mmCIF file with all atom_site columns, C-alpha atoms in Angstrom:
data_model
loop_
_atom_site.group_PDB
_atom_site.id
_atom_site.type_symbol
_atom_site.label_atom_id
_atom_site.label_alt_id
_atom_site.label_comp_id
_atom_site.label_asym_id
_atom_site.label_entity_id
_atom_site.label_seq_id
_atom_site.pdbx_PDB_ins_code
_atom_site.Cartn_x
_atom_site.Cartn_y
_atom_site.Cartn_z
_atom_site.occupancy
_atom_site.B_iso_or_equiv
_atom_site.pdbx_formal_charge
_atom_site.auth_seq_id
_atom_site.auth_comp_id
_atom_site.auth_asym_id
_atom_site.auth_atom_id
_atom_site.pdbx_PDB_model_num
ATOM 1   C CA . MET C 1 1   ? 119.324 48.312  130.645 1.00 77.00 ? 1   MET C CA 1
ATOM 2   C CA . THR C 1 2   ? 120.579 44.741  130.886 1.00 80.00 ? 2   THR C CA 1
ATOM 3   C CA . HIS C 1 3   ? 123.285 43.220  128.841 1.00 74.00 ? 3   HIS C CA 1
ATOM 4   C CA . THR C 1 4   ? 122.992 39.732  129.809 1.00 73.00 ? 4   THR C CA 1
ATOM 5   C CA . THR C 1 5   ? 120.305 38.675  127.649 1.00 84.00 ? 5   THR C CA 1
ATOM 6   C CA . ILE C 1 6   ? 117.861 36.000  127.470 1.00 92.00 ? 6   ILE C CA 1
ATOM 7   C CA . ALA C 1 7   ? 116.813 35.609  123.588 1.00 96.00 ? 7   ALA C CA 1
ATOM 8   C CA . ILE C 1 8   ? 115.186 32.345  121.253 1.00 97.00 ? 8   ILE C CA 1
ATOM 9   C CA . GLY C 1 9   ? 115.474 31.519  118.073 1.00 97.00 ? 9   GLY C CA 1
ATOM 10  C CA . ARG C 1 10  ? 112.803 31.144  115.449 1.00 96.00 ? 10  ARG C CA 1
ATOM 11  C CA . ASP C 1 11  ? 112.760 27.591  115.622 1.00 97.00 ? 11  ASP C CA 1
ATOM 12  C CA . ALA C 1 12  ? 112.604 26.933  119.360 1.00 97.00 ? 12  ALA C CA 1
ATOM 13  C CA . PRO C 1 13  ? 109.816 25.292  120.567 1.00 97.00 ? 13  PRO C CA 1
ATOM 14  C CA . PHE C 1 14  ? 106.667 26.682  122.568 1.00 96.00 ? 14  PHE C CA 1
ATOM 15  C CA . LYS C 1 15  ? 107.536 25.019  125.498 1.00 97.00 ? 15  LYS C CA 1
ATOM 16  C CA . GLU C 1 16  ? 111.217 26.195  125.799 1.00 97.00 ? 16  GLU C CA 1
ATOM 17  C CA . VAL C 1 17  ? 109.645 29.621  125.253 1.00 97.00 ? 17  VAL C CA 1
ATOM 18  C CA . VAL C 1 18  ? 107.439 29.310  128.424 1.00 96.00 ? 18  VAL C CA 1
ATOM 19  C CA . GLU C 1 19  ? 110.451 28.073  130.180 1.00 97.00 ? 19  GLU C CA 1
ATOM 20  C CA . LEU C 1 20  ? 112.617 30.201  129.750 1.00 96.00 ? 20  LEU C CA 1
ATOM 21  C CA . ILE C 1 21  ? 110.204 33.084  130.443 1.00 95.00 ? 21  ILE C CA 1
ATOM 22  C CA . GLU C 1 22  ? 109.137 31.154  133.808 1.00 95.00 ? 22  GLU C CA 1
ATOM 23  C CA . GLN C 1 23  ? 113.106 30.455  134.694 1.00 96.00 ? 23  GLN C CA 1
ATOM 24  C CA . TRP C 1 24  ? 114.282 34.079  134.086 1.00 93.00 ? 24  TRP C CA 1
ATOM 25  C CA . HIS C 1 25  ? 110.751 36.089  135.576 1.00 92.00 ? 25  HIS C CA 1
ATOM 26  C CA . VAL C 1 26  ? 110.945 38.088  132.439 1.00 92.00 ? 26  VAL C CA 1
ATOM 27  C CA . SER C 1 27  ? 107.498 38.968  130.697 1.00 92.00 ? 27  SER C CA 1
ATOM 28  C CA . ALA C 1 28  ? 108.664 38.904  126.675 1.00 94.00 ? 28  ALA C CA 1
ATOM 29  C CA . LEU C 1 29  ? 112.286 37.402  124.928 1.00 96.00 ? 29  LEU C CA 1
ATOM 30  C CA . PRO C 1 30  ? 113.496 38.568  122.041 1.00 97.00 ? 30  PRO C CA 1
ATOM 31  C CA . VAL C 1 31  ? 113.341 36.094  119.037 1.00 97.00 ? 31  VAL C CA 1
ATOM 32  C CA . LEU C 1 32  ? 117.207 36.321  116.990 1.00 97.00 ? 32  LEU C CA 1
ATOM 33  C CA . GLU C 1 33  ? 117.930 35.217  113.423 1.00 95.00 ? 33  GLU C CA 1
ATOM 34  C CA . GLY C 1 34  ? 121.348 35.016  112.023 1.00 93.00 ? 34  GLY C CA 1
ATOM 35  C CA . GLU C 1 35  ? 124.038 36.986  114.233 1.00 91.00 ? 35  GLU C CA 1
ATOM 36  C CA . GLY C 1 36  ? 121.668 38.119  116.786 1.00 94.00 ? 36  GLY C CA 1
ATOM 37  C CA . ARG C 1 37  ? 119.299 39.858  114.542 1.00 96.00 ? 37  ARG C CA 1
ATOM 38  C CA . VAL C 1 38  ? 116.111 41.180  116.616 1.00 97.00 ? 38  VAL C CA 1
ATOM 39  C CA . ILE C 1 39  ? 113.185 39.726  113.761 1.00 97.00 ? 39  ILE C CA 1
ATOM 40  C CA . GLY C 1 40  ? 110.479 39.805  116.427 1.00 96.00 ? 40  GLY C CA 1
ATOM 41  C CA . VAL C 1 41  ? 109.592 39.290  120.308 1.00 97.00 ? 41  VAL C CA 1
ATOM 42  C CA . VAL C 1 42  ? 107.696 36.577  122.101 1.00 96.00 ? 42  VAL C CA 1
ATOM 43  C CA . SER C 1 43  ? 105.535 37.510  125.026 1.00 94.00 ? 43  SER C CA 1
ATOM 44  C CA . GLU C 1 44  ? 103.132 36.206  127.412 1.00 93.00 ? 44  GLU C CA 1
ATOM 45  C CA . ALA C 1 45  ? 100.486 37.811  125.759 1.00 90.00 ? 45  ALA C CA 1
ATOM 46  C CA . ASP C 1 46  ? 101.576 36.097  122.957 1.00 91.00 ? 46  ASP C CA 1
ATOM 47  C CA . LEU C 1 47  ? 101.708 32.425  124.209 1.00 92.00 ? 47  LEU C CA 1
ATOM 48  C CA . LEU C 1 48  ? 97.640  33.060  126.044 1.00 89.00 ? 48  LEU C CA 1
ATOM 49  C CA . PRO C 1 49  ? 95.837  32.095  123.376 1.00 84.00 ? 49  PRO C CA 1
ATOM 50  C CA . LYS C 1 50  ? 96.720  28.886  123.371 1.00 83.00 ? 50  LYS C CA 1
ATOM 51  C CA . GLU C 1 51  ? 95.203  28.392  126.579 1.00 80.00 ? 51  GLU C CA 1
ATOM 52  C CA . GLU C 1 52  ? 92.253  30.786  126.183 1.00 73.00 ? 52  GLU C CA 1
ATOM 53  C CA . LEU C 1 53  ? 90.773  29.421  123.581 1.00 66.00 ? 53  LEU C CA 1
ATOM 54  C CA . ARG C 1 54  ? 91.716  25.468  124.159 1.00 67.00 ? 54  ARG C CA 1
ATOM 55  C CA . ASP C 1 55  ? 87.638  24.870  124.288 1.00 64.00 ? 55  ASP C CA 1
ATOM 56  C CA . ALA C 1 56  ? 86.507  27.858  121.836 1.00 58.00 ? 56  ALA C CA 1
ATOM 57  C CA . ASP C 1 57  ? 83.789  27.540  118.889 1.00 58.00 ? 57  ASP C CA 1
ATOM 58  C CA . PRO C 1 58  ? 86.073  28.084  115.550 1.00 55.00 ? 58  PRO C CA 1
ATOM 59  C CA . THR C 1 59  ? 82.651  28.974  114.308 1.00 54.00 ? 59  THR C CA 1
ATOM 60  C CA . ARG C 1 60  ? 81.669  31.502  116.851 1.00 56.00 ? 60  ARG C CA 1
ATOM 61  C CA . TYR C 1 61  ? 81.930  35.013  115.483 1.00 43.00 ? 61  TYR C CA 1
ATOM 62  C CA . ASP C 1 62  ? 83.899  36.735  118.270 1.00 52.00 ? 62  ASP C CA 1
ATOM 63  C CA . VAL C 1 63  ? 86.650  33.759  117.898 1.00 50.00 ? 63  VAL C CA 1
ATOM 64  C CA . LEU C 1 64  ? 86.899  34.617  113.920 1.00 48.00 ? 64  LEU C CA 1
ATOM 65  C CA . ARG C 1 65  ? 87.309  37.713  114.005 1.00 48.00 ? 65  ARG C CA 1
ATOM 66  C CA . ARG C 1 66  ? 90.790  37.036  116.061 1.00 59.00 ? 66  ARG C CA 1
ATOM 67  C CA . LEU C 1 67  ? 92.668  35.561  113.588 1.00 57.00 ? 67  LEU C CA 1
ATOM 68  C CA . SER C 1 68  ? 95.161  36.354  114.569 1.00 65.00 ? 68  SER C CA 1
ATOM 69  C CA . ASP C 1 69  ? 94.873  35.162  117.861 1.00 71.00 ? 69  ASP C CA 1
ATOM 70  C CA . MET C 1 70  ? 93.610  31.703  116.589 1.00 68.00 ? 70  MET C CA 1
ATOM 71  C CA . ALA C 1 71  ? 96.880  31.617  114.734 1.00 76.00 ? 71  ALA C CA 1
ATOM 72  C CA . LYS C 1 72  ? 98.608  31.945  117.721 1.00 80.00 ? 72  LYS C CA 1
ATOM 73  C CA . ALA C 1 73  ? 96.457  29.516  119.337 1.00 82.00 ? 73  ALA C CA 1
ATOM 74  C CA . GLY C 1 74  ? 97.919  26.525  117.187 1.00 85.00 ? 74  GLY C CA 1
ATOM 75  C CA . ALA C 1 75  ? 101.478 27.881  117.200 1.00 91.00 ? 75  ALA C CA 1
ATOM 76  C CA . VAL C 1 76  ? 104.404 25.409  117.990 1.00 94.00 ? 76  VAL C CA 1
ATOM 77  C CA . THR C 1 77  ? 107.547 27.865  117.643 1.00 97.00 ? 77  THR C CA 1
ATOM 78  C CA . ALA C 1 78  ? 108.457 31.489  118.312 1.00 97.00 ? 78  ALA C CA 1
ATOM 79  C CA . GLY C 1 79  ? 108.703 32.296  114.955 1.00 96.00 ? 79  GLY C CA 1
ATOM 80  C CA . GLU C 1 80  ? 104.905 31.619  114.754 1.00 94.00 ? 80  GLU C CA 1
ATOM 81  C CA . LEU C 1 81  ? 104.107 33.126  117.949 1.00 94.00 ? 81  LEU C CA 1
ATOM 82  C CA . MET C 1 82  ? 106.228 36.183  117.863 1.00 95.00 ? 82  MET C CA 1
ATOM 83  C CA . SER C 1 83  ? 105.119 39.593  117.224 1.00 92.00 ? 83  SER C CA 1
ATOM 84  C CA . SER C 1 84  ? 106.844 40.767  114.193 1.00 93.00 ? 84  SER C CA 1
ATOM 85  C CA . PRO C 1 85  ? 108.151 43.181  113.285 1.00 93.00 ? 85  PRO C CA 1
ATOM 86  C CA . ALA C 1 86  ? 109.907 43.691  116.921 1.00 93.00 ? 86  ALA C CA 1
ATOM 87  C CA . VAL C 1 87  ? 109.133 46.922  118.885 1.00 94.00 ? 87  VAL C CA 1
ATOM 88  C CA . THR C 1 88  ? 112.897 48.289  119.683 1.00 96.00 ? 88  THR C CA 1
ATOM 89  C CA . VAL C 1 89  ? 114.853 50.858  120.890 1.00 96.00 ? 89  VAL C CA 1
ATOM 90  C CA . HIS C 1 90  ? 118.092 52.046  119.697 1.00 95.00 ? 90  HIS C CA 1
ATOM 91  C CA . ALA C 1 91  ? 121.150 51.585  121.994 1.00 93.00 ? 91  ALA C CA 1
ATOM 92  C CA . ASP C 1 92  ? 122.058 55.562  121.963 1.00 92.00 ? 92  ASP C CA 1
ATOM 93  C CA . ALA C 1 93  ? 118.120 56.411  122.722 1.00 92.00 ? 93  ALA C CA 1
ATOM 94  C CA . THR C 1 94  ? 117.213 58.340  125.995 1.00 88.00 ? 94  THR C CA 1
ATOM 95  C CA . LEU C 1 95  ? 115.728 56.594  128.688 1.00 87.00 ? 95  LEU C CA 1
ATOM 96  C CA . ALA C 1 96  ? 112.809 59.040  127.727 1.00 87.00 ? 96  ALA C CA 1
ATOM 97  C CA . GLU C 1 97  ? 112.157 58.102  124.406 1.00 92.00 ? 97  GLU C CA 1
ATOM 98  C CA . ALA C 1 98  ? 112.371 54.348  125.795 1.00 93.00 ? 98  ALA C CA 1
ATOM 99  C CA . ALA C 1 99  ? 109.683 55.112  127.969 1.00 93.00 ? 99  ALA C CA 1
ATOM 100 C CA . ARG C 1 100 ? 107.364 57.087  125.361 1.00 92.00 ? 100 ARG C CA 1
ATOM 101 C CA . ILE C 1 101 ? 108.311 53.817  123.120 1.00 95.00 ? 101 ILE C CA 1
ATOM 102 C CA . MET C 1 102 ? 106.665 51.856  125.761 1.00 94.00 ? 102 MET C CA 1
ATOM 103 C CA . ALA C 1 103 ? 104.058 53.539  127.175 1.00 93.00 ? 103 ALA C CA 1
ATOM 104 C CA . ARG C 1 104 ? 102.710 53.917  122.968 1.00 94.00 ? 104 ARG C CA 1
ATOM 105 C CA . ARG C 1 105 ? 103.216 50.894  122.216 1.00 93.00 ? 105 ARG C CA 1
ATOM 106 C CA . ARG C 1 106 ? 102.095 49.044  125.236 1.00 91.00 ? 106 ARG C CA 1
ATOM 107 C CA . VAL C 1 107 ? 104.968 47.178  125.982 1.00 92.00 ? 107 VAL C CA 1
ATOM 108 C CA . LYS C 1 108 ? 107.357 46.090  129.181 1.00 91.00 ? 108 LYS C CA 1
ATOM 109 C CA . ARG C 1 109 ? 110.098 45.328  127.775 1.00 92.00 ? 109 ARG C CA 1
ATOM 110 C CA . LEU C 1 110 ? 112.326 46.676  124.472 1.00 95.00 ? 110 LEU C CA 1
ATOM 111 C CA . PRO C 1 111 ? 114.973 45.172  122.827 1.00 96.00 ? 111 PRO C CA 1
ATOM 112 C CA . VAL C 1 112 ? 118.009 47.354  122.573 1.00 96.00 ? 112 VAL C CA 1
ATOM 113 C CA . VAL C 1 113 ? 119.636 46.935  119.184 1.00 96.00 ? 113 VAL C CA 1
ATOM 114 C CA . ASP C 1 114 ? 122.364 48.636  117.321 1.00 95.00 ? 114 ASP C CA 1
ATOM 115 C CA . ALA C 1 115 ? 122.416 50.163  113.971 1.00 93.00 ? 115 ALA C CA 1
ATOM 116 C CA . SER C 1 116 ? 122.465 46.759  112.270 1.00 93.00 ? 116 SER C CA 1
ATOM 117 C CA . GLY C 1 117 ? 119.680 45.748  114.294 1.00 93.00 ? 117 GLY C CA 1
ATOM 118 C CA . LEU C 1 118 ? 121.553 43.314  115.933 1.00 96.00 ? 118 LEU C CA 1
ATOM 119 C CA . LEU C 1 119 ? 120.688 42.781  120.133 1.00 96.00 ? 119 LEU C CA 1
ATOM 120 C CA . GLN C 1 120 ? 122.793 44.706  122.232 1.00 95.00 ? 120 GLN C CA 1
ATOM 121 C CA . GLY C 1 121 ? 120.635 44.629  125.795 1.00 94.00 ? 121 GLY C CA 1
ATOM 122 C CA . VAL C 1 122 ? 116.869 44.654  127.003 1.00 94.00 ? 122 VAL C CA 1
ATOM 123 C CA . VAL C 1 123 ? 115.353 47.619  128.904 1.00 94.00 ? 123 VAL C CA 1
ATOM 124 C CA . SER C 1 124 ? 112.417 46.968  130.926 1.00 92.00 ? 124 SER C CA 1
ATOM 125 C CA . ARG C 1 125 ? 110.025 49.374  133.164 1.00 91.00 ? 125 ARG C CA 1
ATOM 126 C CA . SER C 1 126 ? 111.728 48.849  136.076 1.00 90.00 ? 126 SER C CA 1
ATOM 127 C CA . ASP C 1 127 ? 115.017 49.926  134.520 1.00 90.00 ? 127 ASP C CA 1
ATOM 128 C CA . LEU C 1 128 ? 113.670 52.927  133.727 1.00 91.00 ? 128 LEU C CA 1
ATOM 129 C CA . LEU C 1 129 ? 112.617 53.439  137.103 1.00 91.00 ? 129 LEU C CA 1
ATOM 130 C CA . LYS C 1 130 ? 115.683 52.832  138.523 1.00 91.00 ? 130 LYS C CA 1
ATOM 131 C CA . VAL C 1 131 ? 116.474 56.756  137.539 1.00 91.00 ? 131 VAL C CA 1
ATOM 132 C CA . PHE C 1 132 ? 114.823 57.825  139.751 1.00 93.00 ? 132 PHE C CA 1
ATOM 133 C CA . LEU C 1 133 ? 117.129 56.137  142.631 1.00 93.00 ? 133 LEU C CA 1
ATOM 134 C CA . ARG C 1 134 ? 119.544 58.860  141.758 1.00 94.00 ? 134 ARG C CA 1
ATOM 135 C CA . GLU C 1 135 ? 120.305 60.858  144.802 1.00 96.00 ? 135 GLU C CA 1
ATOM 136 C CA . ASP C 1 136 ? 119.149 64.144  144.859 1.00 97.00 ? 136 ASP C CA 1
ATOM 137 C CA . GLU C 1 137 ? 122.840 65.881  145.595 1.00 97.00 ? 137 GLU C CA 1
ATOM 138 C CA . ASP C 1 138 ? 123.831 64.244  142.076 1.00 97.00 ? 138 ASP C CA 1
ATOM 139 C CA . ILE C 1 139 ? 120.703 65.617  140.533 1.00 97.00 ? 139 ILE C CA 1
ATOM 140 C CA . ALA C 1 140 ? 120.980 69.506  142.056 1.00 97.00 ? 140 ALA C CA 1
ATOM 141 C CA . GLU C 1 141 ? 124.895 69.024  140.588 1.00 97.00 ? 141 GLU C CA 1
ATOM 142 C CA . GLU C 1 142 ? 123.916 68.264  136.925 1.00 97.00 ? 142 GLU C CA 1
ATOM 143 C CA . ILE C 1 143 ? 121.437 71.036  137.179 1.00 97.00 ? 143 ILE C CA 1
ATOM 144 C CA . ARG C 1 144 ? 123.910 73.652  138.664 1.00 96.00 ? 144 ARG C CA 1
ATOM 145 C CA . GLY C 1 145 ? 126.710 72.453  135.801 1.00 95.00 ? 145 GLY C CA 1
ATOM 146 C CA . SER C 1 146 ? 124.739 71.166  132.770 1.00 94.00 ? 146 SER C CA 1
ATOM 147 C CA . VAL C 1 147 ? 121.870 73.927  132.708 1.00 94.00 ? 147 VAL C CA 1
ATOM 148 C CA . LEU C 1 148 ? 122.187 76.919  134.734 1.00 94.00 ? 148 LEU C CA 1
ATOM 149 C CA . ALA C 1 149 ? 126.154 76.965  133.586 1.00 91.00 ? 149 ALA C CA 1
ATOM 150 C CA . SER C 1 150 ? 124.800 76.768  130.217 1.00 89.00 ? 150 SER C CA 1
ATOM 151 C CA . LEU C 1 151 ? 121.881 79.374  130.605 1.00 86.00 ? 151 LEU C CA 1
ATOM 152 C CA . PRO C 1 152 ? 122.310 83.124  130.260 1.00 82.00 ? 152 PRO C CA 1
ATOM 153 C CA . SER C 1 153 ? 121.526 85.269  132.867 1.00 76.00 ? 153 SER C CA 1
ATOM 154 C CA . SER C 1 154 ? 120.716 82.492  135.688 1.00 79.00 ? 154 SER C CA 1
ATOM 155 C CA . GLU C 1 155 ? 123.774 83.532  138.138 1.00 81.00 ? 155 GLU C CA 1
ATOM 156 C CA . GLY C 1 156 ? 122.438 83.528  141.529 1.00 83.00 ? 156 GLY C CA 1
ATOM 157 C CA . ILE C 1 157 ? 120.276 81.009  140.849 1.00 92.00 ? 157 ILE C CA 1
ATOM 158 C CA . GLU C 1 158 ? 120.015 78.326  143.990 1.00 95.00 ? 158 GLU C CA 1
ATOM 159 C CA . VAL C 1 159 ? 119.087 74.659  143.359 1.00 97.00 ? 159 VAL C CA 1
ATOM 160 C CA . ARG C 1 160 ? 117.689 72.929  146.056 1.00 97.00 ? 160 ARG C CA 1
ATOM 161 C CA . VAL C 1 161 ? 116.625 68.740  145.148 1.00 98.00 ? 161 VAL C CA 1
ATOM 162 C CA . GLN C 1 162 ? 114.468 67.067  148.025 1.00 97.00 ? 162 GLN C CA 1
ATOM 163 C CA . GLN C 1 163 ? 113.235 63.231  146.620 1.00 96.00 ? 163 GLN C CA 1
ATOM 164 C CA . GLY C 1 164 ? 113.576 63.896  143.699 1.00 96.00 ? 164 GLY C CA 1
ATOM 165 C CA . VAL C 1 165 ? 111.630 67.804  143.456 1.00 97.00 ? 165 VAL C CA 1
ATOM 166 C CA . VAL C 1 166 ? 113.720 70.493  142.309 1.00 97.00 ? 166 VAL C CA 1
ATOM 167 C CA . THR C 1 167 ? 113.078 73.999  143.190 1.00 97.00 ? 167 THR C CA 1
ATOM 168 C CA . LEU C 1 168 ? 114.845 76.337  141.646 1.00 96.00 ? 168 LEU C CA 1
ATOM 169 C CA . VAL C 1 169 ? 115.094 79.422  143.704 1.00 95.00 ? 169 VAL C CA 1
ATOM 170 C CA . GLY C 1 170 ? 116.414 83.090  142.616 1.00 93.00 ? 170 GLY C CA 1
ATOM 171 C CA . THR C 1 171 ? 116.119 86.336  140.325 1.00 89.00 ? 171 THR C CA 1
ATOM 172 C CA . LEU C 1 172 ? 116.252 85.455  136.511 1.00 86.00 ? 172 LEU C CA 1
ATOM 173 C CA . ARG C 1 173 ? 116.530 88.387  134.293 1.00 82.00 ? 173 ARG C CA 1
ATOM 174 C CA . ASP C 1 174 ? 114.881 87.629  131.581 1.00 84.00 ? 174 ASP C CA 1
ATOM 175 C CA . LYS C 1 175 ? 111.372 86.293  132.063 1.00 86.00 ? 175 LYS C CA 1
ATOM 176 C CA . ALA C 1 176 ? 111.163 84.885  128.612 1.00 87.00 ? 176 ALA C CA 1
ATOM 177 C CA . LEU C 1 177 ? 113.903 82.037  129.760 1.00 89.00 ? 177 LEU C CA 1
ATOM 178 C CA . VAL C 1 178 ? 111.781 80.819  132.790 1.00 90.00 ? 178 VAL C CA 1
ATOM 179 C CA . PRO C 1 179 ? 110.093 78.132  130.705 1.00 92.00 ? 179 PRO C CA 1
ATOM 180 C CA . VAL C 1 180 ? 113.188 77.525  129.198 1.00 92.00 ? 180 VAL C CA 1
ATOM 181 C CA . LEU C 1 181 ? 115.044 76.894  132.687 1.00 93.00 ? 181 LEU C CA 1
ATOM 182 C CA . ALA C 1 182 ? 112.173 74.708  133.864 1.00 94.00 ? 182 ALA C CA 1
ATOM 183 C CA . ARG C 1 183 ? 111.752 72.468  130.863 1.00 94.00 ? 183 ARG C CA 1
ATOM 184 C CA . ALA C 1 184 ? 115.943 72.109  130.428 1.00 95.00 ? 184 ALA C CA 1
ATOM 185 C CA . ALA C 1 185 ? 116.016 70.887  134.435 1.00 96.00 ? 185 ALA C CA 1
ATOM 186 C CA . ARG C 1 186 ? 112.668 68.936  134.353 1.00 95.00 ? 186 ARG C CA 1
ATOM 187 C CA . ALA C 1 187 ? 115.360 66.705  131.589 1.00 93.00 ? 187 ALA C CA 1
ATOM 188 C CA . VAL C 1 188 ? 117.544 66.014  133.679 1.00 95.00 ? 188 VAL C CA 1
ATOM 189 C CA . GLU C 1 189 ? 117.105 62.127  134.427 1.00 92.00 ? 189 GLU C CA 1
ATOM 190 C CA . GLY C 1 190 ? 115.679 61.486  138.270 1.00 94.00 ? 190 GLY C CA 1
ATOM 191 C CA . VAL C 1 191 ? 114.051 64.509  138.258 1.00 96.00 ? 191 VAL C CA 1
ATOM 192 C CA . VAL C 1 192 ? 110.543 63.986  140.038 1.00 96.00 ? 192 VAL C CA 1
ATOM 193 C CA . ASP C 1 193 ? 108.854 67.287  139.708 1.00 96.00 ? 193 ASP C CA 1
ATOM 194 C CA . ILE C 1 194 ? 109.855 71.311  139.095 1.00 96.00 ? 194 ILE C CA 1
ATOM 195 C CA . ARG C 1 195 ? 109.059 74.092  141.657 1.00 96.00 ? 195 ARG C CA 1
ATOM 196 C CA . LEU C 1 196 ? 109.472 77.711  140.490 1.00 94.00 ? 196 LEU C CA 1
ATOM 197 C CA . ASP C 1 197 ? 110.173 80.478  142.943 1.00 93.00 ? 197 ASP C CA 1
ATOM 198 C CA . LEU C 1 198 ? 111.778 82.460  140.513 1.00 89.00 ? 198 LEU C CA 1
ATOM 199 C CA . SER C 1 199 ? 111.889 86.906  140.301 1.00 85.00 ? 199 SER C CA 1
ATOM 200 C CA . HIS C 1 200 ? 112.324 88.913  137.700 1.00 68.00 ? 200 HIS C CA 1
ATOM 201 C CA . ALA C 1 201 ? 115.299 91.892  137.620 1.00 57.00 ? 201 ALA C CA 1
ATOM 202 C CA . VAL C 1 202 ? 113.520 94.664  136.426 1.00 50.00 ? 202 VAL C CA 1
ATOM 203 C CA . SER C 1 203 ? 115.676 96.922  134.484 1.00 48.00 ? 203 SER C CA 1
ATOM 204 C CA . GLU C 1 204 ? 116.002 100.796 135.024 1.00 44.00 ? 204 GLU C CA 1
ATOM 205 C CA . PRO C 1 205 ? 114.034 102.920 132.289 1.00 44.00 ? 205 PRO C CA 1
#
């Protein structure tokens, strides 16, 4: 996440919100109250109704049914513009959890908060994608040290990583461990995909 975070108070005027978004090249700003508790988020989407509905006929049905957009079109402060409660992620969440929240809630940036709801930073889509810049050998070392070392009957499994794609080669004594191994390796940060080239030892009758 990015620890240096631009945020605003609920009384920040509309124009200041636009200026900060433009100045810092971000798509959304957390709205804070008190000692830094996140109470909402103002995004570019929250700002657009003011321009979109500038000359709209307020009696038209398609405009009337978008009451929230009409309210945002008349908003002049961050508190009136913001989407609340804010979609946030806890500081101890994994990258995968943050990615799932972003996808499910269709947001580009997530305020990162502590247990008290105080802002700790912001994680963006670009932050999540940086994990795929991880070196292949770093990924291989983690799989060897964390995944294979904790899995029974995985001695002799070779780990190859190229461009983030992991190939596991060797013999696994217990066939039931194949999906477990694949799932654990896929969970390692930076892994793009998994390839399995595994045979299974046959026990003597």
